[in-house]
Coordinates of C-alpha atoms in Angstrom, one line a residue:
M1 CA 184.2 119.2 42.7
H2 CA 184.3 120.6 46.2
L3 CA 184.4 118.3 49.2
K4 CA 182.2 119.5 52.2
T5 CA 184.4 118.4 55.2
N6 CA 184.8 119.9 58.3
W7 CA 188.4 119.2 59.3
I8 CA 187.9 120.7 62.9
T9 CA 185.2 118.2 63.6
I10 CA 187.5 115.3 62.5
F11 CA 190.2 116.7 65.0
V12 CA 187.7 116.9 67.7
L13 CA 186.6 113.3 67.2
L14 CA 190.2 112.1 67.2
A15 CA 190.7 113.8 70.6
V16 CA 187.8 112.6 72.4
P17 CA 188.9 109.1 73.0
A18 CA 192.0 110.3 74.4
I19 CA 190.2 112.5 77.0
V20 CA 187.9 109.5 77.8
L21 CA 190.8 107.3 78.2
F22 CA 192.5 109.7 80.6
A23 CA 189.2 110.0 82.5
Q24 CA 189.0 106.1 82.7
T25 CA 192.8 106.0 83.7
V26 CA 193.5 103.7 80.7
A27 CA 195.7 106.2 78.7
D28 CA 198.4 103.5 78.4
D29 CA 196.2 100.8 76.7
S30 CA 198.1 99.3 73.8
V31 CA 195.0 98.6 71.8
I32 CA 193.6 102.2 72.0
K33 CA 197.0 103.5 71.3
D34 CA 197.2 101.4 68.0
L35 CA 193.8 102.2 67.0
Q36 CA 194.5 106.0 67.5
Q37 CA 197.6 105.8 65.5
Q38 CA 195.7 104.2 62.6
K39 CA 193.0 107.0 62.8
A40 CA 195.8 109.6 62.6
Q41 CA 197.1 108.0 59.6
V42 CA 193.8 107.7 57.8
L43 CA 193.0 111.4 58.7
E44 CA 196.3 112.6 57.1
K45 CA 195.2 110.6 54.0
M46 CA 191.9 112.3 54.1
K47 CA 193.4 115.6 54.4
A48 CA 195.7 115.0 51.3
I49 CA 192.8 114.8 49.0
P50 CA 192.1 118.2 47.5
Q51 CA 189.0 120.0 48.4
E52 CA 188.7 122.1 45.1
G53 CA 188.4 120.2 41.9
A54 CA 188.2 116.9 43.3
T55 CA 187.5 114.1 40.8
Q56 CA 185.2 111.2 41.2
E57 CA 188.1 109.1 42.1
D58 CA 189.0 111.5 44.9
V59 CA 185.4 111.5 46.2
D60 CA 185.4 107.7 46.2
R61 CA 188.8 107.6 47.8
Y62 CA 187.6 110.2 50.5
N63 CA 184.5 107.9 51.2
E64 CA 186.5 104.9 51.5
L65 CA 188.9 106.7 54.0
K66 CA 186.0 107.9 55.8
A67 CA 184.5 104.5 56.2
Q68 CA 187.8 103.3 57.5
Y69 CA 188.0 106.2 59.9
D70 CA 184.5 105.5 61.3
Q71 CA 185.2 101.8 61.7
L72 CA 188.3 102.6 63.8
D73 CA 186.3 105.0 65.9
A74 CA 183.8 102.2 66.4
Q75 CA 186.5 99.9 67.5
I76 CA 187.7 102.5 70.0
D77 CA 184.3 102.9 71.4
A78 CA 184.1 99.0 71.7
R79 CA 187.5 98.8 73.5
L80 CA 186.6 101.6 75.9
Q81 CA 183.4 99.6 76.8
E82 CA 185.6 96.7 77.4
L83 CA 188.0 98.7 79.5
D84 CA 185.0 100.2 81.4
A85 CA 183.8 96.8 82.2
E86 CA 187.2 95.6 83.4
A87 CA 187.7 98.6 85.5
A88 CA 184.1 98.1 87.1
K89 CA 185.1 94.4 87.9
R90 CA 188.4 95.5 89.4
R91 CA 186.5 98.0 91.6
G92 CA 184.0 95.4 92.7
A93 CA 186.9 93.0 93.5
A94 CA 188.9 95.6 95.4
N95 CA 185.7 96.9 97.4
N96 CA 185.0 93.4 98.4
Y97 CA 188.6 92.5 99.1
N98 CA 189.0 95.5 101.4
Q99 CA 185.8 94.8 103.0
G100 CA 187.0 91.4 103.8
N101 CA 190.1 92.6 105.3
D102 CA 188.2 95.0 107.5
Y103 CA 186.0 91.9 108.6
Y104 CA 189.2 89.9 109.1
K105 CA 190.7 92.6 111.3
D106 CA 187.7 92.6 113.4
G107 CA 187.8 88.9 113.9
K108 CA 184.5 88.5 111.7
Y109 CA 185.8 85.6 109.8
G110 CA 182.6 84.3 108.3
E111 CA 181.8 87.7 106.9
A112 CA 185.3 88.1 105.7
I113 CA 184.9 84.7 103.9
E114 CA 181.7 85.9 102.0
S115 CA 183.6 89.1 101.1
Y116 CA 186.6 87.4 99.7
K117 CA 184.5 85.2 97.7
K118 CA 182.6 88.0 96.2
A119 CA 185.9 89.6 95.3
I120 CA 186.9 86.2 93.4
E121 CA 183.6 86.3 91.5
F122 CA 184.7 89.7 90.0
D123 CA 188.3 88.8 89.5
N124 CA 189.5 85.1 90.0
T125 CA 193.1 86.0 88.7
D126 CA 194.5 87.6 91.8
Y127 CA 196.2 85.1 94.3
R128 CA 195.8 87.6 97.2
F129 CA 192.0 87.1 97.1
F130 CA 192.5 83.2 97.5
K131 CA 195.3 83.8 100.2
N132 CA 193.3 85.9 102.3
L133 CA 190.2 83.5 101.9
G134 CA 192.3 80.7 103.0
Q135 CA 193.5 82.6 106.2
A136 CA 190.0 83.4 107.0
Y137 CA 188.8 79.9 106.6
Y138 CA 191.7 78.8 108.8
R139 CA 190.7 81.3 111.5
N140 CA 187.2 80.0 111.1
K141 CA 188.5 76.4 111.9
Q142 CA 187.3 75.3 108.3
Y143 CA 190.6 73.5 107.5
D144 CA 189.6 71.6 104.4
Q145 CA 188.3 74.8 102.7
A146 CA 191.5 76.6 103.7
V147 CA 193.6 74.2 102.0
D148 CA 191.5 74.3 99.0
A149 CA 191.8 78.2 98.9
M150 CA 195.5 78.0 99.2
R151 CA 195.9 75.5 96.6
D152 CA 193.9 77.8 94.3
G153 CA 196.0 80.6 95.2
L154 CA 199.2 78.6 94.6
R155 CA 198.0 78.0 91.1
L156 CA 198.3 81.7 90.3
N157 CA 201.4 82.3 92.4
S158 CA 203.7 79.2 93.1
E159 CA 206.3 81.2 94.9
E160 CA 204.2 82.6 97.8
A161 CA 205.6 80.6 100.8
S162 CA 202.9 81.9 103.3
M163 CA 200.2 80.1 101.4
Y164 CA 202.1 76.8 101.9
L165 CA 202.4 77.6 105.5
V166 CA 198.6 78.1 106.1
M167 CA 198.2 74.9 104.1
G168 CA 200.5 73.0 106.3
Q169 CA 198.9 74.6 109.6
S170 CA 195.4 73.6 108.4
Q171 CA 196.6 70.0 107.5
A172 CA 198.2 69.8 110.9
K173 CA 195.1 70.7 112.7
M174 CA 193.4 67.7 110.8
K175 CA 196.3 65.5 112.1
K176 CA 197.5 64.9 108.5
Y177 CA 200.9 65.3 109.6
D178 CA 202.7 63.8 106.6
D179 CA 200.8 66.3 104.4
A180 CA 201.7 69.2 106.7
I181 CA 205.3 68.3 106.7
F182 CA 205.2 68.3 103.0
S183 CA 203.6 71.8 102.9
Y184 CA 206.1 73.1 105.4
D185 CA 208.9 71.8 103.3
Q186 CA 207.5 73.5 100.0
A187 CA 207.5 76.7 102.1
I188 CA 211.2 76.3 103.2
K189 CA 212.2 75.5 99.5
I190 CA 210.9 79.0 98.6
D191 CA 212.3 80.7 101.7
Q192 CA 215.0 78.7 103.6
T193 CA 215.0 81.3 106.5
Y194 CA 211.1 81.1 107.2
P195 CA 211.2 80.3 110.8
S196 CA 207.3 79.7 111.1
A197 CA 207.7 76.9 108.4
W198 CA 210.5 75.2 110.3
L199 CA 208.4 75.7 113.6
G200 CA 205.5 74.0 112.0
K201 CA 207.5 71.4 110.7
G202 CA 208.9 70.5 114.0
N203 CA 205.6 70.6 115.8
A204 CA 204.3 68.1 113.2
Y205 CA 207.3 65.7 113.9
M206 CA 206.5 66.1 117.5
A207 CA 202.9 65.3 117.1
Q208 CA 204.4 62.0 115.3
K209 CA 206.7 61.5 118.3
N210 CA 209.6 61.8 115.8
Y211 CA 211.6 63.7 118.4
S212 CA 215.0 63.7 116.5
Q213 CA 213.4 65.1 113.4
A214 CA 211.5 67.6 115.5
E215 CA 214.6 68.7 117.2
A216 CA 216.4 69.3 113.9
A217 CA 213.6 71.4 112.5
L218 CA 213.1 73.3 115.7
Q219 CA 216.9 74.0 115.9
E220 CA 216.3 75.7 112.5
A221 CA 213.4 77.6 114.0
T222 CA 215.4 79.1 116.8
K223 CA 218.3 80.0 114.3
Y224 CA 216.0 82.1 112.0
D225 CA 214.0 83.6 114.9
T226 CA 216.0 84.1 118.0
Q227 CA 213.1 85.7 119.7
S228 CA 210.5 82.8 119.4
S229 CA 209.9 81.5 122.9
S230 CA 207.4 78.8 121.6
A231 CA 210.2 77.5 119.3
F232 CA 212.7 77.2 122.2
Y233 CA 210.1 75.7 124.5
N234 CA 209.1 73.0 121.8
L235 CA 212.8 72.5 121.1
G236 CA 213.3 71.8 124.8
V237 CA 210.5 69.3 124.8
A238 CA 211.8 67.3 121.7
Q239 CA 215.2 67.3 123.5
S240 CA 213.8 66.2 126.8
E241 CA 212.0 63.3 125.2
Q242 CA 215.3 62.1 123.9
G243 CA 216.9 62.4 127.4
K244 CA 219.0 65.4 126.5
I245 CA 218.6 67.1 129.8
T246 CA 221.4 69.7 129.8
A247 CA 220.4 70.9 126.2
A248 CA 216.6 70.8 127.1
L249 CA 217.3 73.0 130.3
D250 CA 219.1 75.5 128.0
A251 CA 216.2 75.6 125.5
F252 CA 213.7 76.1 128.4
K253 CA 215.8 78.8 129.8
S254 CA 216.0 80.6 126.5
A255 CA 212.3 80.6 126.4
T256 CA 211.8 82.1 129.7
D257 CA 214.6 84.7 129.0
I258 CA 212.5 85.8 126.0
T259 CA 209.1 85.7 127.6
K260 CA 209.4 86.4 131.4
N261 CA 205.9 85.1 132.3
Y262 CA 206.3 81.8 130.3
Y263 CA 205.2 79.7 133.3
K264 CA 205.4 76.3 131.2
G265 CA 209.1 77.1 130.6
Y266 CA 209.8 77.6 134.2
Y267 CA 207.9 74.4 135.0
Q268 CA 209.9 72.3 132.5
Q269 CA 213.1 73.7 134.0
A270 CA 212.0 72.5 137.3
V271 CA 211.3 69.0 135.8
M272 CA 214.6 68.8 134.2
L273 CA 216.4 69.9 137.3
N274 CA 214.7 67.2 139.4
K275 CA 215.5 64.6 136.8
F276 CA 219.2 65.7 136.4
E277 CA 219.6 65.9 140.1
A278 CA 218.0 62.5 140.9
K279 CA 220.2 60.8 138.2
S280 CA 223.3 62.7 139.5
A281 CA 222.7 61.7 143.2
A282 CA 222.1 58.1 142.4
E283 CA 225.2 58.0 140.2
K284 CA 227.3 59.5 143.1
C285 CA 225.6 56.9 145.4
L286 CA 227.2 54.1 143.2
T287 CA 230.7 55.7 143.7
Y288 CA 230.5 54.8 147.4
K289 CA 228.6 51.5 147.1
K290 CA 229.2 49.7 143.9
N291 CA 226.1 47.7 142.5
Y292 CA 223.7 49.1 145.0
A293 CA 220.3 48.2 143.4
G294 CA 218.5 51.2 144.9
A295 CA 220.7 53.4 143.0
F296 CA 220.3 51.4 139.8
F297 CA 216.4 51.6 140.3
E298 CA 216.6 55.6 140.7
I299 CA 218.8 56.0 137.7
G300 CA 216.4 53.7 135.6
T301 CA 213.4 55.8 137.0
A302 CA 215.4 59.0 135.8
Y303 CA 215.9 57.5 132.4
K304 CA 212.2 56.6 132.2
K305 CA 211.2 60.1 133.0
M306 CA 213.7 61.4 130.3
G307 CA 212.1 59.1 127.6
N308 CA 215.1 56.8 127.3
K309 CA 213.5 53.5 127.3
V310 CA 216.7 51.5 126.5
K311 CA 218.8 52.9 129.3
A312 CA 215.9 52.7 131.9
E313 CA 215.3 49.0 131.0
E314 CA 219.0 48.4 131.3
Y315 CA 219.1 49.9 134.9
F316 CA 216.0 48.2 136.1
R317 CA 217.4 44.9 135.0
K318 CA 220.4 45.5 137.1
C319 CA 218.1 45.3 140.1
L320 CA 216.7 41.8 139.4
N321 CA 219.4 40.1 141.4
D322 CA 218.6 42.0 144.6
R323 CA 215.6 40.8 146.6
A324 CA 214.8 44.1 148.1
W325 CA 214.4 45.7 144.7
Q326 CA 213.5 42.8 142.5
S327 CA 209.8 43.2 142.8
A328 CA 209.8 47.0 142.0
A329 CA 212.2 46.5 139.2
Q330 CA 210.1 43.5 137.6
W331 CA 206.9 45.8 137.8
E332 CA 208.8 48.4 135.9
L333 CA 209.9 46.2 133.3
D334 CA 206.5 44.5 132.9
H335 CA 204.2 47.4 133.4
G336 CA 205.7 50.9 134.0
L337 CA 207.8 51.1 131.0
K338 CA 204.9 49.9 128.7
E339 CA 202.6 52.5 130.5
A340 CA 205.4 55.2 130.0
F341 CA 206.0 54.5 126.5
Q342 CA 202.4 53.8 125.5
E343 CA 203.0 50.3 124.3

């Protein structure tokens, strides 16, 4: 019996999937490779069957192998369709993601949000889509949504510090300072040298009037970014609120050295110098007239401006035995300090 088989046709059928895969940029797909390898093995078995003088057993064996070959071919076609669909999804995701980036750069945050959301509809496994969506929400002042987007992104990549940063910034905008500090700390755990996270943490503590913690965080911010005028300025404010006049003056000077037109830094330098000089002059007065109530009053006023309530109260009380200054000192104790420290 003679088997009517066109071996060239079989070789062509075997080669087509490889050509398609190359065109589809999926030549390295492990499933296709495995199926092609199986087809090649089946083909070798088919070629081993004699074409001349074939027995019925040979024919049955050939037909069995041909059925296996056709089944493998169908599986390859099905896999190619899957890969085509996946590639289409990736293209859709990439196109919308890139469109979103263009909108974001142009400041069109609402349009960027819609594009990023479409990208996620195509592919919800890429953390960058959620990250950029969260940033667009933040810029669009949709802080709750920004936090949600960053959380979704962090589920896909928990080591992306910048997502914790934007989450913290969003929470701070909503005055959720404890949550913000926690988020900043998560960013810092990932990257100890992340100046923006230290700055955000310091600012959150400032908002809570926790100036010692703010100072510690802002010191780290200036350590890891020596050119951040805002970090130095905020550090100066934190130190000023604790009565650390010399340190605050140095911090404000660093801010203006970095940014020459930082007018707030110059203003705070003037405030610090006035406080420092007033206190210094009053203390010098006491060296010439011990227990002079007027000098005590000015030192108390200087400490009040420095944010040191305990020392201010101490010096105002020293005025109470002097009739000339008793009334003014008592007013400061009863009203002035309470107003200054918002009690």
